Amino acid sequence: MKFNLGLKRPFIIYLAALLVPINWLPAQQPTGQEILDRINEITNVTNSSSVMTQTIKTSSGQLRTFELESYSANKGEKTLMRYRKPSSVKGQAFLMLNHADDIWTYFPRTKRVRKLASHAKKQSAQGSDFTYEDMGGGDTWKEEFEPTNLGEVELEGQSCWKLQLDGIPEKEPPYPKMTIIVRQEDYHPLQVDYYSDREDVMKSLYMGDIQEVDGIPTAMKLTMRNHDKATETKMEVLSITYDWEPPKGFFSERNLKK
Amino acid sequence: MRDRLLTAVATYVVKRPWWTVLWILCITIVLGYMMGRLFQAGVSTEYADMMPQDDPSIIEFNTIMEEYNATSTLYMVAEGDDQALRAFADEVIPQIEDMEQYVTDVIYQAPRDFIAEHALMLMKTSDLENSRTLFEDPNLVGFLTNLNDSFEKEYIQSEEKISNLEQEQGAVRFLDGIQTWVDEFDNALEGQVEDAGAAASEAILFGSGYNQSWDRRMMIFKVMTTFTIYDLGPMIDCPNAIDAIILPAAEKHGVDAGLTGSIILGRDKMEAISTDMIVITLLAIVGVLILFMVAFRMIVAPFLAIITLIFGVVWAMGLAWPLVGQLNILTAMMGAMLVGLGIDFSIHIIAVYTEWRARGEDVLTAMTGAMTRSGKGIITGAFTTAIAFMTLIFGKTDGMRQFGLVLGVGLLLTMVATLSILPTLLVLRERFWERIRKEAKPKLPRDISYRFLGSSAQWLSQRWIFSLVAVVIVVGFFAYRGFQLEMDYDSRNLLPKGLKSLELQDKMIEAFDMDPDNAMLTATSLEEAYTLTEATKDASTVGVVSSIVDLLPPKGEQEQRKALVADVRRTMARAQISPTITRADLDRLKAEVERLEDNVMEIQSMAFIGGQDKVYLKAGLLVGVVPDEEDPSMVALHERLNPNMPDITQGTLSALRERLNSDGIRSLSNVSRFHRDFAAAFKPAVVGMANTETLTVESLPPEIRDQYVGKSGQHFLIYVFARENIWNRQNMARLVNEMQKVSPRATGMPIIYHALLRGITADGRLAMQIALGLIFLLLLADFKNVWKALLAIVPLIFGVLLMLGVMHLSGMMLTLVGFYAVPIIIGIGIDDGVHIIHRYNVEGSRKHTAVFSSTGRAILLTSLTTMLAFGSLWFARFSGLSDLGIVLLIGVGACFVATVLVIPVLAGLGHGIADRRGGAAPETSEE
């Protein structure tokens, strides 16, 4: 009598399958929430101090490059940016508190500090294609969006996850939808697409030259391209450290004037 | 049949040459008259004329032209010193306004009287709420305090105020008012108190009075015309009449002035084309004549060919009149093109006729031989070329259709002229020589053949494997490069070079961010006008929207504003004007001037960071700038201030503040007078502006209605000015896309030109496919052999690929006009192959040396003459035609090269295959 398992293929094949090491199997796909948590860990570092350049296109069609120092604390809740070059705006500074809900600016020529209106948060930050809100950081993405992992994609030869963030209407998100492509290697975003109301990609943020700084992967080059206006703003990090503690009163109107 | 017909023609011409002359003259008189009528109709230079008239954008464009009085606008641009510009404007504007035959109005400022009565009702409710304090106190100190409060409040409330083009322009205008206020105040301190206060009030409330650039070194005036861009007569006469007024006045006042805009560019194009049409045709004729003489080493025969050609061109142009009625940018050059194409027919006839006469044949035999040997090829070639052109008739763009029709029919007429006139002239020449040289032995024409062409064809055919690989590699490389060729979307690159109107237009765009080539939308009700205006303002590609909405707010909004406006009116009417300025007032005034300086500096800083250069520079005139010698871009930016500022660190407002401080109490009397005059003018003006009367279409001034409201009063026009240069391909596509989303009826230059480009591209592809198909069928009918038909058509395809590759390698782009070269090349390029295959039929398929030595010479010469004729377009002032000439020059050359390289190789391939299959016994090789 034949031993019949009711199988058409040899038993050995099934046995071999059971013996395959577990790490040979495809990686389990993380959930959207897990990816977003990992992104937040990387991009929302507690404190940072950096020097960077920002290049914009003026209304005359010329490129204008600024050099500025930027300080951030409490996972982006507080930010201070101060211009170093060119001379026309040297010393001009912006202080953003409460994730850019409150913005002050200091003018060195008049030595006056002025507060910008609360709705300025959604407006272009200093002539760039970023809004103050884009720079605000924090848990905005986690709080105002519903994440979904759209699966594995490849970008610039790197295996990535594509994450879709759908805005939660009652939270009044800055964009109705976003997609983020993150490296599987370290969950650092490589590309963020911001959607307009029309469901079209309004602008995209491209992050490149990712280097390890103080143990944290950091994009040294960022380009925000506005597809509607055909403009782009480039930012390049010249130096950065996360090993920085803000002195007491650093994020204050008084320090803004220094 | 063709043989019989051609033999009959040859016989008739040889036996009855004078009868033929009579027929030719009769036909020429009729067609010559028709050509005169065609010339009288002029040349249309409008791209709209080249579009299908049933295209929605054209229907809308034509409706606008009929419905609105002021859609056709000339722009007068003047550059120079501010005072000189004002004197110039004061002199010329009344004179231009008096030209009632052509001009309905000259617009150089906002409608002052209308604004004086309704300004506050035109302000947005939120703006009015924010700045109402500005209109509460007419006293100098109070006004300045309120101005600063408003500035700071405004600034805090909305950082976005200077964040786009329209708002940037608004900021510049506001700062301009401040600049005049400062200048007048300074004049008063200087002792020139007369009118200073009133002028300062006027500047704050109404602006400078002219439409000036930020630095006041340029003015523009809109001249609204009584005619449209379709009226060719006034299109030339009106600008010339205005030039006669402004040019002497400009010289007198030391300013540089001129006209620009679509009408002026149209005039300049027309003048350039009219000159080009004659000069280029003559240049082509002379060039071809010289080449003919050199190549054939003859004098009389080339003249006869040219005379034939001139008759052919007259016939073709005559028939063009009933076909199209008017020439356009491209059909205007049909003369030069027909010279290039038509001369080929004569070359083929003269080549064979002279060969036969050189062999000692009599006139009748030689003529019959020439007609039958060359005639068939000429007829096939003419029909294939004409078919290639006439396939354009299937296109959608009128420009393409007219071009195909006129050139196709014209070519057939030129062929008929060649087959009838040239033999007649050749016969008459023989008779003439017979009569005057009865005794002398007639000088027989020489046989001139190019053996090198024959030898190389033989060599290629014998080494066909190697040659085939080489040809495929070379053509593949050029094809690869050719497919990367890009389209040039900038219509301005088609215009004549060095046009002052174009230079002025570029300056105008730079100074005012305003390209006269705007898009237009129409609304059939005021409500739709409001909706479309708002939707247009939301479009990311739009810089400025000019609409009736700016001067006629929705009724609901007007009702909302009435209470506020009435309040302002009451407050201002009750305001008391202080008779004098006290010491305490003077101290407050100094503090407020200093505060104003701070506010302007802060606006300047935000503008700099925001990339709003004009606001930055305008503010710089008031408060100076921080110099930066290390950054070249900053040095270049600051240099733009030099003509207005001896010291760029010191602006007029800063100087006023210093002066008030240094003059101290001594200035009290002059300040008091300035204050009284200012307040006395400011108070009634604001009261007048705070008029709560409901605005309707009827209350608008006529010049505004002409611009925005249709003749029926039921249609409203919205002008849309792009944020970026629309002649950049992506910018144009995005603008057109957004405008068509806002309204499918969107029209205007960018929309029409974009549609024209797409239409021509689609038409060109369609025509190319149909032409290749029809030509192949015609070749099949002619040769009755698929292989021979392929043999004739392959060099054409390779030639076109070579042409595109060479264009890309030489850095060229395909322009709108250059695109027309593709069907032309298909039409011409096929001829080379046709003649070679016909000669193979006569000589035998392996007689490469004989075929290419003789017919190769003929196609070399026809190619050279065609290249010369088309190459003469290179010298056209009209850049589009110049580009077309270069493309055709390359294309014809490429087709010739492809023919002499590819046909022998393919013939060798055919024989090689036949030999291996053991087919028919090979014909005897010559060598």
mmCIF file of N, CA, C and O in Angstrom, chain A residues 56-60 62-64 66 83 86-89 92 94 105 107 109-110 112 114-117 119-120 123-124 126-127 132 198 200 227-231, chain B residues 152 155-160 168 540-541 595 598-599 601-602 604-606 608-613 616 623-628 631 634 637-638 640 723-724 734:
data_model
loop_
_atom_site.group_PDB
_atom_site.id
_atom_site.type_symbol
_atom_site.label_atom_id
_atom_site.label_comp_id
_atom_site.label_asym_id
_atom_site.label_seq_id
_atom_site.Cartn_x
_atom_site.Cartn_y
_atom_site.Cartn_z
ATOM 1 N N ILE A 56 16.861 81.235 -4.104
ATOM 2 C CA ILE A 56 15.520 81.471 -4.654
ATOM 3 C C ILE A 56 15.661 82.196 -5.996
ATOM 4 O O ILE A 56 16.724 82.709 -6.329
ATOM 5 N N LYS A 57 14.562 82.238 -6.727
ATOM 6 C CA LYS A 57 14.544 82.991 -7.980
ATOM 7 C C LYS A 57 13.760 84.272 -7.736
ATOM 8 O O LYS A 57 12.632 84.216 -7.253
ATOM 9 N N THR A 58 14.356 85.425 -8.062
ATOM 10 C CA THR A 58 13.671 86.695 -7.800
ATOM 11 C C THR A 58 12.669 86.988 -8.916
ATOM 12 O O THR A 58 12.659 86.315 -9.950
ATOM 13 N N SER A 59 11.868 88.022 -8.698
ATOM 14 C CA SER A 59 10.869 88.367 -9.715
ATOM 15 C C SER A 59 11.525 88.857 -10.997
ATOM 16 O O SER A 59 10.891 88.906 -12.033
ATOM 17 N N SER A 60 12.799 89.247 -10.923
ATOM 18 C CA SER A 60 13.518 89.641 -12.153
ATOM 19 C C SER A 60 14.124 88.430 -12.845
ATOM 20 O O SER A 60 14.824 88.579 -13.845
ATOM 21 N N GLN A 62 16.419 86.484 -11.558
ATOM 22 C CA GLN A 62 17.780 86.224 -11.092
ATOM 23 C C GLN A 62 17.746 85.229 -9.923
ATOM 24 O O GLN A 62 16.759 85.167 -9.197
ATOM 25 N N LEU A 63 18.857 84.491 -9.782
ATOM 26 C CA LEU A 63 18.962 83.608 -8.620
ATOM 27 C C LEU A 63 19.579 84.389 -7.466
ATOM 28 O O LEU A 63 20.518 85.157 -7.668
ATOM 29 N N ARG A 64 19.038 84.221 -6.283
ATOM 30 C CA ARG A 64 19.585 84.921 -5.117
ATOM 31 C C ARG A 64 19.873 83.886 -4.034
ATOM 32 O O ARG A 64 18.997 83.111 -3.664
ATOM 33 N N PHE A 66 21.114 83.056 -0.195
ATOM 34 C CA PHE A 66 21.270 83.563 1.178
ATOM 35 C C PHE A 66 22.044 82.531 1.989
ATOM 36 O O PHE A 66 21.947 81.331 1.723
ATOM 37 N N TYR A 83 19.836 85.445 9.157
ATOM 38 C CA TYR A 83 20.582 85.613 7.902
ATOM 39 C C TYR A 83 21.999 86.100 8.169
ATOM 40 O O TYR A 83 22.217 86.969 9.004
ATOM 41 N N PRO A 86 23.256 87.907 2.073
ATOM 42 C CA PRO A 86 24.164 89.041 1.805
ATOM 43 C C PRO A 86 23.969 90.177 2.815
ATOM 44 O O PRO A 86 23.095 90.095 3.692
ATOM 45 N N SER A 87 24.772 91.217 2.618
ATOM 46 C CA SER A 87 24.809 92.300 3.612
ATOM 47 C C SER A 87 23.457 92.956 3.816
ATOM 48 O O SER A 87 23.140 93.419 4.915
ATOM 49 N N SER A 88 22.655 93.015 2.727
ATOM 50 C CA SER A 88 21.358 93.719 2.802
ATOM 51 C C SER A 88 20.475 93.190 3.915
ATOM 52 O O SER A 88 19.656 93.930 4.465
ATOM 53 N N VAL A 89 20.599 91.909 4.227
ATOM 54 C CA VAL A 89 19.715 91.334 5.244
ATOM 55 C C VAL A 89 20.499 90.677 6.371
ATOM 56 O O VAL A 89 19.919 89.922 7.156
ATOM 57 N N GLN A 92 19.050 89.867 9.917
ATOM 58 C CA GLN A 92 17.583 89.710 9.970
ATOM 59 C C GLN A 92 17.262 88.293 10.442
ATOM 60 O O GLN A 92 17.900 87.326 10.005
ATOM 61 N N PHE A 94 14.239 85.329 12.022
ATOM 62 C CA PHE A 94 12.850 84.888 12.191
ATOM 63 C C PHE A 94 12.794 83.935 13.376
ATOM 64 O O PHE A 94 13.619 83.033 13.486
ATOM 65 N N THR A 105 9.694 88.568 13.401
ATOM 66 C CA THR A 105 10.883 88.840 12.590
ATOM 67 C C THR A 105 11.576 90.093 13.128
ATOM 68 O O THR A 105 10.913 91.025 13.618
ATOM 69 N N PHE A 107 14.326 93.200 12.293
ATOM 70 C CA PHE A 107 14.997 93.952 11.233
ATOM 71 C C PHE A 107 16.184 94.704 11.822
ATOM 72 O O PHE A 107 15.981 95.640 12.621
ATOM 73 N N ARG A 109 18.191 96.879 10.518
ATOM 74 C CA ARG A 109 18.349 98.291 10.141
ATOM 75 C C ARG A 109 17.476 99.190 11.019
ATOM 76 O O ARG A 109 17.859 100.299 11.356
ATOM 77 N N THR A 110 16.303 98.706 11.361
ATOM 78 C CA THR A 110 15.409 99.545 12.169
ATOM 79 C C THR A 110 15.430 99.130 13.638
ATOM 80 O O THR A 110 14.854 99.808 14.481
ATOM 81 N N ARG A 112 13.852 96.831 14.977
ATOM 82 C CA ARG A 112 12.489 96.571 15.472
ATOM 83 C C ARG A 112 12.139 95.089 15.280
ATOM 84 O O ARG A 112 12.578 94.462 14.316
ATOM 85 N N ARG A 114 8.936 92.575 14.736
ATOM 86 C CA ARG A 114 7.539 92.634 14.301
ATOM 87 C C ARG A 114 6.946 91.234 14.299
ATOM 88 O O ARG A 114 7.649 90.262 14.000
ATOM 89 N N LYS A 115 5.681 91.159 14.604
ATOM 90 C CA LYS A 115 5.020 89.854 14.598
ATOM 91 C C LYS A 115 4.235 89.686 13.299
ATOM 92 O O LYS A 115 3.561 90.623 12.858
ATOM 93 N N LEU A 116 4.383 88.523 12.727
ATOM 94 C CA LEU A 116 3.616 88.246 11.510
ATOM 95 C C LEU A 116 2.265 87.664 11.899
ATOM 96 O O LEU A 116 2.115 87.060 12.956
ATOM 97 N N ALA A 117 1.304 87.862 11.010
ATOM 98 C CA ALA A 117 -0.041 87.362 11.273
ATOM 99 C C ALA A 117 -0.033 85.848 11.355
ATOM 100 O O ALA A 117 0.819 85.176 10.779
ATOM 101 N N HIS A 119 -1.908 83.704 10.011
ATOM 102 C CA HIS A 119 -2.109 82.975 8.761
ATOM 103 C C HIS A 119 -0.852 82.957 7.897
ATOM 104 O O HIS A 119 -0.809 82.292 6.871
ATOM 105 N N ALA A 120 0.181 83.697 8.316
ATOM 106 C CA ALA A 120 1.440 83.673 7.565
ATOM 107 C C ALA A 120 2.039 82.271 7.560
ATOM 108 O O ALA A 120 2.843 81.930 6.693
ATOM 109 N N GLN A 123 1.849 80.643 4.411
ATOM 110 C CA GLN A 123 2.366 81.383 3.265
ATOM 111 C C GLN A 123 3.834 81.077 3.010
ATOM 112 O O GLN A 123 4.525 80.511 3.843
ATOM 113 N N SER A 124 4.252 81.517 1.832
ATOM 114 C CA SER A 124 5.633 81.306 1.419
ATOM 115 C C SER A 124 6.602 81.881 2.455
ATOM 116 O O SER A 124 6.447 83.023 2.885
ATOM 117 N N GLN A 126 9.807 83.498 3.373
ATOM 118 C CA GLN A 126 10.915 84.291 2.850
ATOM 119 C C GLN A 126 11.137 84.086 1.345
ATOM 120 O O GLN A 126 12.252 83.814 0.902
ATOM 121 N N GLY A 127 10.082 84.188 0.610
ATOM 122 C CA GLY A 127 10.204 84.135 -0.851
ATOM 123 C C GLY A 127 10.536 82.764 -1.394
ATOM 124 O O GLY A 127 10.788 82.610 -2.589
ATOM 125 N N TYR A 132 6.078 78.456 5.995
ATOM 126 C CA TYR A 132 6.569 78.381 7.368
ATOM 127 C C TYR A 132 6.138 77.046 7.995
ATOM 128 O O TYR A 132 6.851 76.452 8.775
ATOM 129 N N ARG A 198 -6.762 69.815 -6.130
ATOM 130 C CA ARG A 198 -7.172 69.156 -7.368
ATOM 131 C C ARG A 198 -6.611 67.750 -7.467
ATOM 132 O O ARG A 198 -6.691 67.124 -8.524
ATOM 133 N N ASP A 200 -3.719 67.070 -7.747
ATOM 134 C CA ASP A 200 -2.489 67.093 -8.539
ATOM 135 C C ASP A 200 -1.331 67.367 -7.594
ATOM 136 O O ASP A 200 -1.503 68.021 -6.568
ATOM 137 N N HIS A 227 5.523 72.725 -8.822
ATOM 138 C CA HIS A 227 5.194 72.351 -10.208
ATOM 139 C C HIS A 227 4.221 73.337 -10.831
ATOM 140 O O HIS A 227 4.262 73.553 -12.043
ATOM 141 N N ASP A 228 3.350 73.934 -10.048
ATOM 142 C CA ASP A 228 2.383 74.882 -10.591
ATOM 143 C C ASP A 228 3.074 76.153 -11.069
ATOM 144 O O ASP A 228 2.786 76.676 -12.131
ATOM 145 N N LYS A 229 3.978 76.653 -10.239
ATOM 146 C CA LYS A 229 4.621 77.926 -10.570
ATOM 147 C C LYS A 229 5.920 77.743 -11.328
ATOM 148 O O LYS A 229 6.542 78.726 -11.744
ATOM 149 N N ALA A 230 6.350 76.491 -11.497
ATOM 150 C CA ALA A 230 7.626 76.194 -12.159
ATOM 151 C C ALA A 230 8.776 76.930 -11.488
ATOM 152 O O ALA A 230 9.652 77.486 -12.133
ATOM 153 N N THR A 231 8.749 76.963 -10.167
ATOM 154 C CA THR A 231 9.860 77.576 -9.428
ATOM 155 C C THR A 231 10.457 76.520 -8.512
ATOM 156 O O THR A 231 9.817 75.493 -8.244
ATOM 157 N N GLU B 152 1.790 99.549 9.286
ATOM 158 C CA GLU B 152 2.180 98.487 10.218
ATOM 159 C C GLU B 152 1.074 97.463 10.379
ATOM 160 O O GLU B 152 1.315 96.259 10.369
ATOM 161 N N TYR B 155 0.861 95.469 7.245
ATOM 162 C CA TYR B 155 1.999 94.579 7.150
ATOM 163 C C TYR B 155 1.827 93.370 8.066
ATOM 164 O O TYR B 155 2.026 92.237 7.679
ATOM 165 N N ILE B 156 1.365 93.676 9.273
ATOM 166 C CA ILE B 156 1.171 92.583 10.216
ATOM 167 C C ILE B 156 0.023 91.688 9.766
ATOM 168 O O ILE B 156 0.100 90.473 9.827
ATOM 169 N N GLN B 157 -1.020 92.357 9.271
ATOM 170 C CA GLN B 157 -2.197 91.581 8.889
ATOM 171 C C GLN B 157 -1.924 90.653 7.721
ATOM 172 O O GLN B 157 -2.455 89.580 7.632
ATOM 173 N N SER B 158 -1.110 91.127 6.774
ATOM 174 C CA SER B 158 -0.959 90.322 5.587
ATOM 175 C C SER B 158 0.430 90.448 4.981
ATOM 176 O O SER B 158 0.696 91.357 4.223
ATOM 177 N N GLU B 159 1.257 89.534 5.345
ATOM 178 C CA GLU B 159 2.602 89.489 4.781
ATOM 179 C C GLU B 159 2.522 89.191 3.293
ATOM 180 O O GLU B 159 3.379 89.555 2.514
ATOM 181 N N GLU B 160 1.406 88.588 2.893
ATOM 182 C CA GLU B 160 1.212 88.172 1.501
ATOM 183 C C GLU B 160 1.022 89.363 0.564
ATOM 184 O O GLU B 160 1.024 89.227 -0.630
ATOM 185 N N GLU B 168 3.024 93.000 -6.023
ATOM 186 C CA GLU B 168 4.310 93.700 -6.134
ATOM 187 C C GLU B 168 4.099 95.026 -6.858
ATOM 188 O O GLU B 168 4.612 96.065 -6.452
ATOM 189 N N SER B 540 -1.979 79.581 -11.106
ATOM 190 C CA SER B 540 -0.597 79.825 -10.686
ATOM 191 C C SER B 540 0.239 80.471 -11.776
ATOM 192 O O SER B 540 1.266 81.072 -11.503
ATOM 193 N N THR B 541 -0.194 80.371 -13.035
ATOM 194 C CA THR B 541 0.606 80.919 -14.132
ATOM 195 C C THR B 541 0.280 82.380 -14.403
ATOM 196 O O THR B 541 0.933 83.013 -15.227
ATOM 197 N N ARG B 595 9.469 107.187 11.579
ATOM 198 C CA ARG B 595 8.723 105.924 11.639
ATOM 199 C C ARG B 595 8.394 105.430 10.222
ATOM 200 O O ARG B 595 8.476 104.237 9.932
ATOM 201 N N ASP B 598 11.388 103.811 8.822
ATOM 202 C CA ASP B 598 11.537 102.450 9.352
ATOM 203 C C ASP B 598 10.599 101.482 8.628
ATOM 204 O O ASP B 598 10.982 100.369 8.259
ATOM 205 N N ASN B 599 9.381 101.927 8.434
ATOM 206 C CA ASN B 599 8.414 101.047 7.765
ATOM 207 C C ASN B 599 8.855 100.701 6.353
ATOM 208 O O ASN B 599 8.735 99.549 5.919
ATOM 209 N N MET B 601 11.893 100.742 5.228
ATOM 210 C CA MET B 601 13.073 99.859 5.322
ATOM 211 C C MET B 601 12.654 98.406 5.551
ATOM 212 O O MET B 601 13.233 97.478 4.992
ATOM 213 N N GLU B 602 11.668 98.224 6.388
ATOM 214 C CA GLU B 602 11.230 96.846 6.697
ATOM 215 C C GLU B 602 10.545 96.200 5.494
ATOM 216 O O GLU B 602 10.739 95.013 5.214
ATOM 217 N N GLN B 604 11.277 96.957 2.552
ATOM 218 C CA GLN B 604 12.390 96.692 1.640
ATOM 219 C C GLN B 604 13.080 95.363 1.989
ATOM 220 O O GLN B 604 13.383 94.552 1.112
ATOM 221 N N SER B 605 13.310 95.137 3.276
ATOM 222 C CA SER B 605 13.981 93.895 3.694
ATOM 223 C C SER B 605 13.148 92.667 3.341
ATOM 224 O O SER B 605 13.657 91.669 2.832
ATOM 225 N N MET B 606 11.841 92.749 3.620
ATOM 226 C CA MET B 606 10.972 91.609 3.317
ATOM 227 C C MET B 606 10.916 91.366 1.800
ATOM 228 O O MET B 606 10.878 90.223 1.344
ATOM 229 N N PHE B 608 13.276 92.049 -0.310
ATOM 230 C CA PHE B 608 14.552 91.478 -0.747
ATOM 231 C C PHE B 608 14.573 89.971 -0.487
ATOM 232 O O PHE B 608 14.924 89.178 -1.352
ATOM 233 N N ILE B 609 14.166 89.602 0.709
ATOM 234 C CA ILE B 609 14.144 88.172 1.044
ATOM 235 C C ILE B 609 13.137 87.437 0.171
ATOM 236 O O ILE B 609 13.357 86.309 -0.259
ATOM 237 N N GLY B 610 12.033 88.118 -0.131
ATOM 238 C CA GLY B 610 10.994 87.505 -0.961
ATOM 239 C C GLY B 610 11.294 87.551 -2.445
ATOM 240 O O GLY B 610 10.492 87.077 -3.241
ATOM 241 N N GLY B 611 12.418 88.154 -2.826
ATOM 242 C CA GLY B 611 12.802 88.192 -4.245
ATOM 243 C C GLY B 611 12.013 89.209 -5.054
ATOM 244 O O GLY B 611 11.967 89.127 -6.279
ATOM 245 N N GLN B 612 11.364 90.174 -4.371
ATOM 246 C CA GLN B 612 10.579 91.191 -5.088
ATOM 247 C C GLN B 612 11.497 92.373 -5.389
ATOM 248 O O GLN B 612 11.516 93.372 -4.685
ATOM 249 N N ASP B 613 12.233 92.249 -6.485
ATOM 250 C CA ASP B 613 13.290 93.227 -6.768
ATOM 251 C C ASP B 613 12.781 94.650 -6.972
ATOM 252 O O ASP B 613 13.423 95.617 -6.552
ATOM 253 N N TYR B 616 12.020 96.226 -3.724
ATOM 254 C CA TYR B 616 13.286 96.487 -3.027
ATOM 255 C C TYR B 616 13.939 97.758 -3.565
ATOM 256 O O TYR B 616 14.365 98.629 -2.801
ATOM 257 N N VAL B 623 14.814 105.013 0.946
ATOM 258 C CA VAL B 623 15.609 104.828 2.178
ATOM 259 C C VAL B 623 17.027 104.329 1.907
ATOM 260 O O VAL B 623 17.763 104.026 2.845
ATOM 261 N N GLY B 624 17.425 104.252 0.626
ATOM 262 C CA GLY B 624 18.762 103.775 0.288
ATOM 263 C C GLY B 624 18.874 102.268 0.469
ATOM 264 O O GLY B 624 17.912 101.598 0.836
ATOM 265 N N VAL B 625 20.061 101.744 0.173
ATOM 266 C CA VAL B 625 20.302 100.311 0.342
ATOM 267 C C VAL B 625 21.615 100.097 1.080
ATOM 268 O O VAL B 625 22.431 101.012 1.172
ATOM 269 N N VAL B 626 21.791 98.904 1.616
ATOM 270 C CA VAL B 626 23.072 98.563 2.259
ATOM 271 C C VAL B 626 23.997 98.052 1.162
ATOM 272 O O VAL B 626 23.691 97.033 0.532
ATOM 273 N N PRO B 627 25.070 98.768 0.862
ATOM 274 C CA PRO B 627 25.934 98.343 -0.262
ATOM 275 C C PRO B 627 26.613 97.007 0.033
ATOM 276 O O PRO B 627 26.851 96.670 1.192
ATOM 277 N N ASP B 628 26.880 96.280 -1.027
ATOM 278 C CA ASP B 628 27.549 94.987 -0.883
ATOM 279 C C ASP B 628 28.478 94.817 -2.072
ATOM 280 O O ASP B 628 28.058 94.437 -3.149
ATOM 281 N N ASP B 631 29.438 90.822 -3.367
ATOM 282 C CA ASP B 631 28.520 89.967 -4.119
ATOM 283 C C ASP B 631 28.195 90.609 -5.472
ATOM 284 O O ASP B 631 27.519 91.641 -5.525
ATOM 285 N N MET B 634 24.629 91.515 -6.195
ATOM 286 C CA MET B 634 24.129 92.675 -5.470
ATOM 287 C C MET B 634 24.645 93.968 -6.106
ATOM 288 O O MET B 634 23.915 94.960 -6.189
ATOM 289 N N LEU B 637 22.526 94.550 -9.062
ATOM 290 C CA LEU B 637 21.182 94.998 -8.667
ATOM 291 C C LEU B 637 21.207 96.468 -8.263
ATOM 292 O O LEU B 637 20.359 97.263 -8.679
ATOM 293 N N HIS B 638 22.208 96.815 -7.480
ATOM 294 C CA HIS B 638 22.285 98.197 -6.984
ATOM 295 C C HIS B 638 22.643 99.188 -8.082
ATOM 296 O O HIS B 638 22.301 100.366 -7.982
ATOM 297 N N ARG B 640 21.293 99.455 -10.767
ATOM 298 C CA ARG B 640 20.047 99.939 -11.383
ATOM 299 C C ARG B 640 19.536 101.203 -10.684
ATOM 300 O O ARG B 640 18.679 101.900 -11.196
ATOM 301 N N ARG B 723 2.446 85.309 -15.612
ATOM 302 C CA ARG B 723 3.431 85.603 -14.565
ATOM 303 C C ARG B 723 4.848 85.415 -15.081
ATOM 304 O O ARG B 723 5.776 86.106 -14.704
ATOM 305 N N GLU B 724 5.007 84.457 -15.983
ATOM 306 C CA GLU B 724 6.336 84.155 -16.525
ATOM 307 C C GLU B 724 6.318 84.405 -18.030
ATOM 308 O O GLU B 724 5.258 84.582 -18.624
ATOM 309 N N ARG B 734 1.523 75.544 -19.748
ATOM 310 C CA ARG B 734 0.832 75.603 -18.457
ATOM 311 C C ARG B 734 -0.226 76.703 -18.439
ATOM 312 O O ARG B 734 -1.343 76.518 -17.955
#
